[in-house]
XYZ file of C-alpha atoms in Angstrom:
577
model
C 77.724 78.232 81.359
C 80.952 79.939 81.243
C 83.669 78.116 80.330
C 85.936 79.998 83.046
C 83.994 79.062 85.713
C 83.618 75.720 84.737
C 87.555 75.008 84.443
C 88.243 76.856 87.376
C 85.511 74.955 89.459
C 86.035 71.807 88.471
C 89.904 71.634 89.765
C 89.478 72.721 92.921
C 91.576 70.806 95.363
C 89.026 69.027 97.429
C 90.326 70.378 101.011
C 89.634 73.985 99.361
C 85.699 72.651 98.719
C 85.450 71.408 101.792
C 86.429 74.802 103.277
C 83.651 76.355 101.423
C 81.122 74.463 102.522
C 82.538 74.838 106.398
C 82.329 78.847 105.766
C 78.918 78.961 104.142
C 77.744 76.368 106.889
C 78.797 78.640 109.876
C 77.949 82.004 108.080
C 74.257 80.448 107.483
C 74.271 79.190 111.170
C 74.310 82.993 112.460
C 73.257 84.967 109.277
C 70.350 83.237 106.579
C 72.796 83.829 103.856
C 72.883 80.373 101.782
C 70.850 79.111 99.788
C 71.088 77.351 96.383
C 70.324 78.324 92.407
C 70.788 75.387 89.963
C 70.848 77.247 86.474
C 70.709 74.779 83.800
C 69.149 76.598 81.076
C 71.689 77.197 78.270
C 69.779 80.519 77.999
C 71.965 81.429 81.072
C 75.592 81.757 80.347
C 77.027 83.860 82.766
C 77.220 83.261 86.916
C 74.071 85.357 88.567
C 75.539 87.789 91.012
C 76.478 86.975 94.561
C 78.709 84.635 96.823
C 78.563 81.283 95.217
C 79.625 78.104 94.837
C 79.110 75.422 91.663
C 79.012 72.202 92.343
C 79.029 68.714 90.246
C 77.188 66.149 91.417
C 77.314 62.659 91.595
C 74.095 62.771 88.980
C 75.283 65.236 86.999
C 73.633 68.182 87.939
C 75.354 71.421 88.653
C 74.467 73.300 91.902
C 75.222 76.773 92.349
C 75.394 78.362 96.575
C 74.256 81.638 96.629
C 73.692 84.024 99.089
C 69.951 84.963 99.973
C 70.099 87.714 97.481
C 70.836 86.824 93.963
C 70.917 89.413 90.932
C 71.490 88.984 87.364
C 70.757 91.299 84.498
C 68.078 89.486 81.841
C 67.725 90.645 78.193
C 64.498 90.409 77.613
C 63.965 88.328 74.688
C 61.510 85.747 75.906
C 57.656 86.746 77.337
C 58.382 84.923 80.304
C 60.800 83.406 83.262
C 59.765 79.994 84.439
C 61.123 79.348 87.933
C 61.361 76.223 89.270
C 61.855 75.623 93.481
C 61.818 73.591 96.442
C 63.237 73.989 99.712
C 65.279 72.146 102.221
C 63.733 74.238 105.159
C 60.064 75.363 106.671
C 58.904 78.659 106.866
C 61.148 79.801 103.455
C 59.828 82.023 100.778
C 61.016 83.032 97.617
C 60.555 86.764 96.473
C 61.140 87.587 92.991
C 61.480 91.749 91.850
C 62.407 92.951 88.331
C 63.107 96.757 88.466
C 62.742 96.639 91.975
C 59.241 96.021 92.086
C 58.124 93.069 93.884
C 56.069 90.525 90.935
C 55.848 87.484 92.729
C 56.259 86.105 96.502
C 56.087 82.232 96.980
C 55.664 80.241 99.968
C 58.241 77.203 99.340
C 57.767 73.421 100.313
C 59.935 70.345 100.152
C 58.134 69.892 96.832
C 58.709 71.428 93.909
C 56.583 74.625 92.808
C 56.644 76.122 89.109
C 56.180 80.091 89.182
C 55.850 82.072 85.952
C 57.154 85.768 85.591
C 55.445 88.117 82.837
C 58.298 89.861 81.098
C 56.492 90.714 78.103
C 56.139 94.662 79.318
C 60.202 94.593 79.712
C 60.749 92.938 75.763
C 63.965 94.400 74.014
C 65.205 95.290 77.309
C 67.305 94.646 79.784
C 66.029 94.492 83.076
C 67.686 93.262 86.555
C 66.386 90.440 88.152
C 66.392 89.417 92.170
C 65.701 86.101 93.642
C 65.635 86.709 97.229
C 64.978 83.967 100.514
C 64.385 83.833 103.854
C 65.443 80.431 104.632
C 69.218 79.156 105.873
C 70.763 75.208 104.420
C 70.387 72.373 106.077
C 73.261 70.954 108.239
C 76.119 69.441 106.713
C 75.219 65.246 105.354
C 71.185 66.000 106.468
C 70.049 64.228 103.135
C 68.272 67.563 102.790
C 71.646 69.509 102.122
C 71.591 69.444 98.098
C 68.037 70.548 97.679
C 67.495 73.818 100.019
C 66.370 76.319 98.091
C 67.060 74.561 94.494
C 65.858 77.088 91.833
C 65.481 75.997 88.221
C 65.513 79.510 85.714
C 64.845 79.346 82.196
C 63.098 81.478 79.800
C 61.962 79.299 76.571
C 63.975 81.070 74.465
C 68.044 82.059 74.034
C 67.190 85.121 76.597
C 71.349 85.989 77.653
C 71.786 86.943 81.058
C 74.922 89.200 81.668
C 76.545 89.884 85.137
C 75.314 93.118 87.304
C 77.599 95.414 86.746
C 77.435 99.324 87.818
C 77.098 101.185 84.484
C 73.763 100.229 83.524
C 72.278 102.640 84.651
C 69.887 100.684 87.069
C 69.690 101.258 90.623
C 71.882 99.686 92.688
C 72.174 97.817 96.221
C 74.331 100.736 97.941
C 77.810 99.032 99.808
C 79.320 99.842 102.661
C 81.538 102.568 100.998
C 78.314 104.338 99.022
C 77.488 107.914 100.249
C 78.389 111.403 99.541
C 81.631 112.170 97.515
C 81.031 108.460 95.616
C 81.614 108.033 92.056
C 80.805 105.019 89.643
C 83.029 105.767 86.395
C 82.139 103.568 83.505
C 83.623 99.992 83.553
C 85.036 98.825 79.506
C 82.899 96.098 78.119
C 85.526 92.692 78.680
C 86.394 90.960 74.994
C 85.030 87.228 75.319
C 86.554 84.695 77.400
C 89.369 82.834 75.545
C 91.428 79.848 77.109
C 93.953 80.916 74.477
C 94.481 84.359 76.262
C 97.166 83.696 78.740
C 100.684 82.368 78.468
C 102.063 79.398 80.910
C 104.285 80.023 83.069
C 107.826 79.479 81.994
C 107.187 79.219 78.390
C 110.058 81.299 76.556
C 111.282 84.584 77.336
C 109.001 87.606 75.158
C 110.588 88.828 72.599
C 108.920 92.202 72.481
C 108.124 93.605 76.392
C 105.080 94.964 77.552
C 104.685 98.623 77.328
C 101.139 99.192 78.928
C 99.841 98.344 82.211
C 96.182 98.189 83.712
C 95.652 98.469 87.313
C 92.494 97.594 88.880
C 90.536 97.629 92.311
C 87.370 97.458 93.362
C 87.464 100.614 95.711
C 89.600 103.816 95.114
C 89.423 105.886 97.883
C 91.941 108.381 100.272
C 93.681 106.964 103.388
C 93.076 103.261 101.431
C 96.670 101.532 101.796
C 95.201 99.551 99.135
C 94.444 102.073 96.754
C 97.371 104.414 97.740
C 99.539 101.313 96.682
C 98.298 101.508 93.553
C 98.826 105.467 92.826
C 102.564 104.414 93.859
C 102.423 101.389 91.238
C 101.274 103.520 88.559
C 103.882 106.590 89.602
C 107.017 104.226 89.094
C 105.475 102.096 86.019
C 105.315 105.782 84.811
C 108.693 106.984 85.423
C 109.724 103.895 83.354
C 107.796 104.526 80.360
C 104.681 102.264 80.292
C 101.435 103.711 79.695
C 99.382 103.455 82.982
C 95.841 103.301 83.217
C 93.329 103.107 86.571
C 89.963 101.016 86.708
C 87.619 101.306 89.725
C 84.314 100.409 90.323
C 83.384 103.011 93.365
C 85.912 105.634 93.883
C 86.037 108.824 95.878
C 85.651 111.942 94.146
C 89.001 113.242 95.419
C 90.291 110.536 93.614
C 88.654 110.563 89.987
C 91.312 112.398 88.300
C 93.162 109.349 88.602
C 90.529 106.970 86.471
C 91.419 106.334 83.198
C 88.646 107.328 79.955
C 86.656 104.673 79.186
C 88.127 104.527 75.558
C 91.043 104.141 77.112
C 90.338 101.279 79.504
C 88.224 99.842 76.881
C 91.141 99.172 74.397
C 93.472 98.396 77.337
C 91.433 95.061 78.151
C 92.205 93.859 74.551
C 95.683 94.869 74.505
C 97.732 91.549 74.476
C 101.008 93.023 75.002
C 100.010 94.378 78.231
C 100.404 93.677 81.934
C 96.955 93.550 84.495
C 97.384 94.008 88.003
C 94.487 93.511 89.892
C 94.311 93.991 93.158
C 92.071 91.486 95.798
C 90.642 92.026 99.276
C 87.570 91.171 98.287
C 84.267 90.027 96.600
C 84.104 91.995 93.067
C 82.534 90.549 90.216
C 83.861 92.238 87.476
C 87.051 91.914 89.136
C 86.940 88.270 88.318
C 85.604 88.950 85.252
C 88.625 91.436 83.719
C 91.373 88.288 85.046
C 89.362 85.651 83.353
C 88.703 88.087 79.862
C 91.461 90.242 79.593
C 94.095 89.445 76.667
C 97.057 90.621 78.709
C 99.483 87.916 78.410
C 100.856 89.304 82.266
C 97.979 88.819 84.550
C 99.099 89.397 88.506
C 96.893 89.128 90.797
C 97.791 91.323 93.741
C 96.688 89.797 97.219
C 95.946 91.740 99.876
C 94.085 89.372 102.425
C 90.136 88.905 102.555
C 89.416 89.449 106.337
C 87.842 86.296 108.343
C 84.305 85.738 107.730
C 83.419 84.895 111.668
C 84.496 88.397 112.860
C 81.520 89.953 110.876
C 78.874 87.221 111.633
C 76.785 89.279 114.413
C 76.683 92.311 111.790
C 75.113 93.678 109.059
C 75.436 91.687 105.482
C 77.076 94.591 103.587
C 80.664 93.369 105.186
C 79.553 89.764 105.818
C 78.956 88.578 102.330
C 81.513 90.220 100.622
C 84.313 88.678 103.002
C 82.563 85.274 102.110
C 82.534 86.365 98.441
C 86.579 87.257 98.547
C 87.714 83.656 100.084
C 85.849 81.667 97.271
C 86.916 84.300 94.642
C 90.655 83.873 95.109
C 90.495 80.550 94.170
C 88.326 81.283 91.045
C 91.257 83.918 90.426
C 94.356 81.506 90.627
C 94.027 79.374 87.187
C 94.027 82.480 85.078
C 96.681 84.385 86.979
C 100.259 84.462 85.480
C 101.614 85.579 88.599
C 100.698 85.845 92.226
C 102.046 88.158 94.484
C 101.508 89.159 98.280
C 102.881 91.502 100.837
C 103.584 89.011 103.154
C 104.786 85.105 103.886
C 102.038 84.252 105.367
C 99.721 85.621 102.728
C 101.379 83.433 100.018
C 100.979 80.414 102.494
C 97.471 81.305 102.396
C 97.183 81.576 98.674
C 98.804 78.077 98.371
C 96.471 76.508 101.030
C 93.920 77.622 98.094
C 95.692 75.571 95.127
C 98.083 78.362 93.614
C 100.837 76.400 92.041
C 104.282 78.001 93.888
C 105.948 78.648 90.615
C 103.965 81.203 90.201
C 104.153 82.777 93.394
C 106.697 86.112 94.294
C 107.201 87.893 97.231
C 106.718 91.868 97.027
C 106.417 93.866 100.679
C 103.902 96.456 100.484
C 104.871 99.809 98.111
C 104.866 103.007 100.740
C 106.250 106.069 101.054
C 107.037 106.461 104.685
C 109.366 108.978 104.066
C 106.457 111.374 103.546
C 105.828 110.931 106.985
C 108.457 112.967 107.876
C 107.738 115.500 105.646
C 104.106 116.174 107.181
C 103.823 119.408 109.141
C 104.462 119.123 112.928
C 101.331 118.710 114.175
C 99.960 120.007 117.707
C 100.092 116.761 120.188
C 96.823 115.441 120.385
C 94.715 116.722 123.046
C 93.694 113.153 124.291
C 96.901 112.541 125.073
C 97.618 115.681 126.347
C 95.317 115.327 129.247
C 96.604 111.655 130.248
C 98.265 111.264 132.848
C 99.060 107.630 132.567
C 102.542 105.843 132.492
C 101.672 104.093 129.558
C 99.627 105.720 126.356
C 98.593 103.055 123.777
C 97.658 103.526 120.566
C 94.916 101.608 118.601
C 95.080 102.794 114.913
C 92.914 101.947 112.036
C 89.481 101.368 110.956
C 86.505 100.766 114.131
C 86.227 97.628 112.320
C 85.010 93.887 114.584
C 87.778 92.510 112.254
C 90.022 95.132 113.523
C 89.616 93.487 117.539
C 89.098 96.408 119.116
C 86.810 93.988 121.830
C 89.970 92.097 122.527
C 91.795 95.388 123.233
C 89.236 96.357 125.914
C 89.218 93.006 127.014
C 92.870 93.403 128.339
C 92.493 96.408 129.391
C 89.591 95.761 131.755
C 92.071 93.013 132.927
C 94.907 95.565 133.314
C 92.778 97.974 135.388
C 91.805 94.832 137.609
C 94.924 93.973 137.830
C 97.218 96.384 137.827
C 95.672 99.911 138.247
C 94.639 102.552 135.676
C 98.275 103.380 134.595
C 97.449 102.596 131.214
C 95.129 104.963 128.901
C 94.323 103.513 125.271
C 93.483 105.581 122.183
C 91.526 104.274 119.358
C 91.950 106.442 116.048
C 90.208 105.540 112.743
C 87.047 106.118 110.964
C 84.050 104.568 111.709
C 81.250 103.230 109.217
C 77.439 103.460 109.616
C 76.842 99.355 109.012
C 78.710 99.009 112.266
C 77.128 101.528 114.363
C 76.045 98.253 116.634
C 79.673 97.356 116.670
C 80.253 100.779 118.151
C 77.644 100.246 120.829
C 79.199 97.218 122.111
C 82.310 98.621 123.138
C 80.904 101.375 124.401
C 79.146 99.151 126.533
C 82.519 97.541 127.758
C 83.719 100.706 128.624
C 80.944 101.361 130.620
C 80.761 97.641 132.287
C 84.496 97.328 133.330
C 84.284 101.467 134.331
C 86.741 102.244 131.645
C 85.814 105.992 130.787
C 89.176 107.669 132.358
C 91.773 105.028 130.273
C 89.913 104.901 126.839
C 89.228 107.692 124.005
C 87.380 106.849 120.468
C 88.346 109.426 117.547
C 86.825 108.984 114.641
C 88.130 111.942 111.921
C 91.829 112.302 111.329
C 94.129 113.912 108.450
C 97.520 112.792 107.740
C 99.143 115.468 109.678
C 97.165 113.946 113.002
C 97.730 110.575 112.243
C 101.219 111.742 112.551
C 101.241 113.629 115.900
C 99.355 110.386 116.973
C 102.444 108.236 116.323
C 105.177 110.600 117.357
C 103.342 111.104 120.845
C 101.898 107.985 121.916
C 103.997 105.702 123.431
C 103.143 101.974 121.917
C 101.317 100.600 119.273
C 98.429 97.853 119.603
C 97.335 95.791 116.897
C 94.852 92.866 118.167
C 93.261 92.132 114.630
C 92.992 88.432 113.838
C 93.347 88.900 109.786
C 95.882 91.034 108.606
C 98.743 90.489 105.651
C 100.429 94.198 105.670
C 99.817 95.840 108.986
C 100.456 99.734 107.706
C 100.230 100.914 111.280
C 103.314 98.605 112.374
C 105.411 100.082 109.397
C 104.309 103.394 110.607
C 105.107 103.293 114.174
C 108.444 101.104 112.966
C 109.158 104.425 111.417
C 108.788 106.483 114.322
C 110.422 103.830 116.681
C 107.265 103.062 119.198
C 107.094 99.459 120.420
C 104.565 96.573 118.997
C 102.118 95.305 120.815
C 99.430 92.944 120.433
C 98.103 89.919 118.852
C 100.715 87.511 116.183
C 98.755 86.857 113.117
C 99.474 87.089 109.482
C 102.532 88.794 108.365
C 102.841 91.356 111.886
C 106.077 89.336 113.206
C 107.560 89.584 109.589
C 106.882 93.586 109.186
C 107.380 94.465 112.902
C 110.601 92.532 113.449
C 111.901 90.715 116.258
C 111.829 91.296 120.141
C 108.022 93.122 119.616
C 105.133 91.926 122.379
C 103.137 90.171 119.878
C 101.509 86.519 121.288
C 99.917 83.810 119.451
C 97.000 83.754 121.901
C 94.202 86.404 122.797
C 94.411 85.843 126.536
C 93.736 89.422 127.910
C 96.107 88.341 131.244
C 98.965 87.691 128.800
C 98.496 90.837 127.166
C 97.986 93.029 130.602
C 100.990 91.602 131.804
C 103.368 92.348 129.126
C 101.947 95.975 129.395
C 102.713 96.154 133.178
C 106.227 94.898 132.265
C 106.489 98.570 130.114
C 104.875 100.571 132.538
C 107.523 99.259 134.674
C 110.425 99.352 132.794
C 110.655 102.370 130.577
C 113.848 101.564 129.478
C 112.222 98.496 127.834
C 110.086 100.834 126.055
C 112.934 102.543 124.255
C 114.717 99.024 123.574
C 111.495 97.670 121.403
C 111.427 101.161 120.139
C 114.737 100.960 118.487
C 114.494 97.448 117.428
C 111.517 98.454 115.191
C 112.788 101.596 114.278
C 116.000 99.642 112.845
C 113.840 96.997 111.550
C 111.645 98.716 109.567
C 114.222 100.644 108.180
C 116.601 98.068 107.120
C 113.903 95.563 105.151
C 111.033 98.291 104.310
C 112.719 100.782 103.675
C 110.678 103.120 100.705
C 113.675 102.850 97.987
C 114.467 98.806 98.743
C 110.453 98.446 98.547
C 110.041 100.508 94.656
C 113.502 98.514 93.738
C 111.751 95.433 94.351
C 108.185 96.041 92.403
C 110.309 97.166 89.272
C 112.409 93.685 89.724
C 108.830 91.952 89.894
C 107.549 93.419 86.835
C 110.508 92.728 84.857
C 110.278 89.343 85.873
C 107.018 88.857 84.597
C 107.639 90.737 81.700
C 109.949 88.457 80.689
C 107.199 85.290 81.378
C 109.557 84.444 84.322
C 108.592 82.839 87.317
């Protein structure tokens, strides 16, 4: 077993457990996602792929949660794989595919079955294993809760099993971000795990500063705050003479150019007078993998928020699991980060509610450019708003995400029409994503039920020059997502003075300033009313306006935002808390 995961596992604070088990027990409720793999074979030495979670128990034994679909890369050195399984529920089965063909499909019972996999057509290779289940746990203290789905794997020989990564040149489960214009650039090969790597925090000043820096995220993509963060983190670590290099596991081809060789990534992991700065949101396996093996002696982790696992429970897996993934990860990240930093307050209250120690925690506001807004093209005013003829035009930017609370938004607004009156229109802008195509068709189906059709329009395809004109023209913004640590839109309509509106969560109070209409609570009369109060008093309108406009301004402002990422990297240069 690693040792990583074992040192990280084992001092978990026990609220942070506890909160594990609650997530994986309501996930399961909705979605089949849990079950359990116990690997005690020493021929198994690295975690199998998937959400997990390992265990001690009171015997002894080690029990690893995993979702339903479990893969691992084997190298084939034995001429079988004994598995050994019982489950904790009726009606489970247990299918088991190497290459992707199906060799064995098992009807489970409460007692334990042996099955036997022929490998000896795959010897000297590697191959990729999948467990997969049908089952879900059983509720939390049945005395049936540490044996659903207990698999026992082991080959009869020192097989090694090595994590699923995306340059082996195997097929792959495709993610939600998969598709045309996708790349997979080679990942380096990570130097062994060491518990010798990484310095402590506050041990003396270095002597001799870093002069390289890795950056690394799982998905590099255009119109991605996240990943146009990073292109500004490697700009200024540029213009003060370290030696940058990008790592990305699926990136857009637009963006390739910016992906390091992977010579060059490859010696970067085993440079120890280096920085890594790896940036979470959520689940990514080699992700965890680089922070645990890398020799930089300046690991940050960069935390950007993993969204709430509820939102996505009535939806396909692809953005279930990984949100699951991303809360247990971050606290397998915190023991070998140096440094952890987050856009927000909020986020680093959240990052101490998972163990981080605070010494090692620093504040740093999200890196933009919102100058560049300005600089955009005038743009023609949108035609959507062009045709309203409402007092009030809202604006609902971002992804058509059920994170994003797009329900709640037509929630109030049914309310408002009820009400109030249809002097409102609302305008959601942001791209959509095939895996929530059912999303889509439930607030379409709002609009029709609460005869919405003349206050709401959905577009999906924007540039930067629209998203402009969207901002300059509309007349508030509306943010009713339940998850968020940087809110870009608020910075962005800060910048062009348009009022707040919405639900408080996260850090929107801290980056929209005070006096905004954002409410702890998702009541949709609270919300109508405080949009009634606008359509009613215009001069209100411009008052919130200017408060965010000078707020946004004064504390985000691009140049006090850069100035304060250099101060954080010479910080931890220096091994400074």
């Amino acid at each position: 077993m690693d040792q990583a995961t074992n040192s990280s596992s084992n001092s978990l604070p026990e609220a942070v457990r506890q909160l594990r088990r609650e997530v994986l027990w309501t996930a399961s409720r909705e979605k089949q996602v849990t079950s359990y793999v116990d690997l005690q074979s020493s021929a198994f030495d690295h975690e199998v792929r998937g959400f997990h979670l390992l265990e001690t128990l009171p015997d002894g034994r080690r029990i690893r949660w995993m979702s339903t679909r479990a893969d691992f890369l084997l190298k084939v050195g034995a001429p079988s794989l004994n598995i050994e399984v019982r489950s904790g529920v009726v009606q489970n089965v247990l299918t088991v595919l190497v290459q992707g063909n199906e060799v064995k499909a098992l009807q489970l019972t409460f007692e334990w079955q042996s099955a036997e996999i022929d490998l000896r057509p795959y010897l000297g290779r590697e191959v990729r294993v999948e467990l997969r289940t049908s089952g879900v746990l059983a509720a939390p203290g049945d005395s049936r809760e540490l044996s659903a789905q207990v698999a026992r794997l082991s080959t009869g020989s020192g097989a090694k099993v090595a994590a699923a990564d995306d340059d082996d040149g195997m097929p792959k489960q495709r993610s939600p971000h998969q598709g045309a214009g996708w790349c997979h650039p080679p990942l380096a090969e990570l130097p062994p795990f060491s518990h010798d790597v990484s310095p402590q925090i506050g041990a003396a000043s270095y002597s001799v500063a870093p002069s390289s820096v890795l950056l690394a995220v799982k998905f590099f993509r255009p119109f991605d705050p996240t990943s146009e963060e990073m292109l500004s983190m490697a700009r200024l670590l540029r213009q003060s003479g370290f030696r940058v290099h990008l790592a990305a596991e699926e990136v857009h081809e637009s963006f390739l150019q910016h992906i390091s060789s992977l010579d060059d990534l490859t010696a970067q992991v085993r440079e120890e007078n280096g920085i890594l700065i790896l940036h979470h949101g959520t689940s990514w396996d080699y992700g965890k993998r680089l922070m645990q093996h890398s020799r930089a002696r300046c690991k940050m982790l960069r935390y950007h928020n993993v969204s709430k696992s509820e939102t996505f429970l009535k939806y396909p897996a692809g953005y279930l699991e990984p949100t699951i993934a991303g809360r247990f990860e971050t606290t397998d990240l915190i023991p070998h980060a140096t440094h952890l930093t987050a856009p927000a307050f909020s986020a680093l209250g959240d990052l101490l509610a998972c163990g981080a120690p605070p010494e090692k925690l620093l504040h740093l506001p999200f890196l933009h450019d919102l100058e560049k807004l300005d600089e955009l093209q005038l743009g023609p005013v949108p035609v959507e708003l062009l045709r309203s003829s409402a007092s009030l035009k809202i604006l609902v930017l971002g992804r058509q995400l059920p994170s994003k609370g797009l329900h709640h938004c037509l929630a109030a607004l049914a309310h408002y029409r009820r009400a109030y009156g249809d002097g409102i229109s609302m305008h959601f802008v942001g791209a959509r994503n095939a895996l929530h195509e059912r999303y889509i068709q439930e607030l379409e189906l709002l609009v029709d039920e609460h005869a919405l059709a003349g206050m709401v329009t959905f577009t999906s395809e924007v540039n930067r020059t629209q998203v402009a004109s969207w901002l300059r023209h509309c007349d508030a913004l509306l943010t009713m997502s339940e998850s968020e640590a940087a809110c870009i839109p608020i910075f962005e309509a800060g910048w062009f003075g348009k009022p707040i509106l919405g639900y408080q969560c996260g850090g929107k109070t801290e980056h929209a300033g005070p006096g905004q209409l954002l409410f702890e609570s998702l009541d949709p009369a609270l919300h109508a009313a405080a949009w009634h109060r606008l359509v009613q008093e215009p001069e209100l309108r411009i008052t919130l306006g200017a408060l965010a406009w000078q707020h946004v301004r004064e504390h985000f402002g691009t140049a006090k935002i850069h100035a304060r990422f250099m101060e954080v990297i010479r910080l931890i240069s220096a091994g400074r808390s």
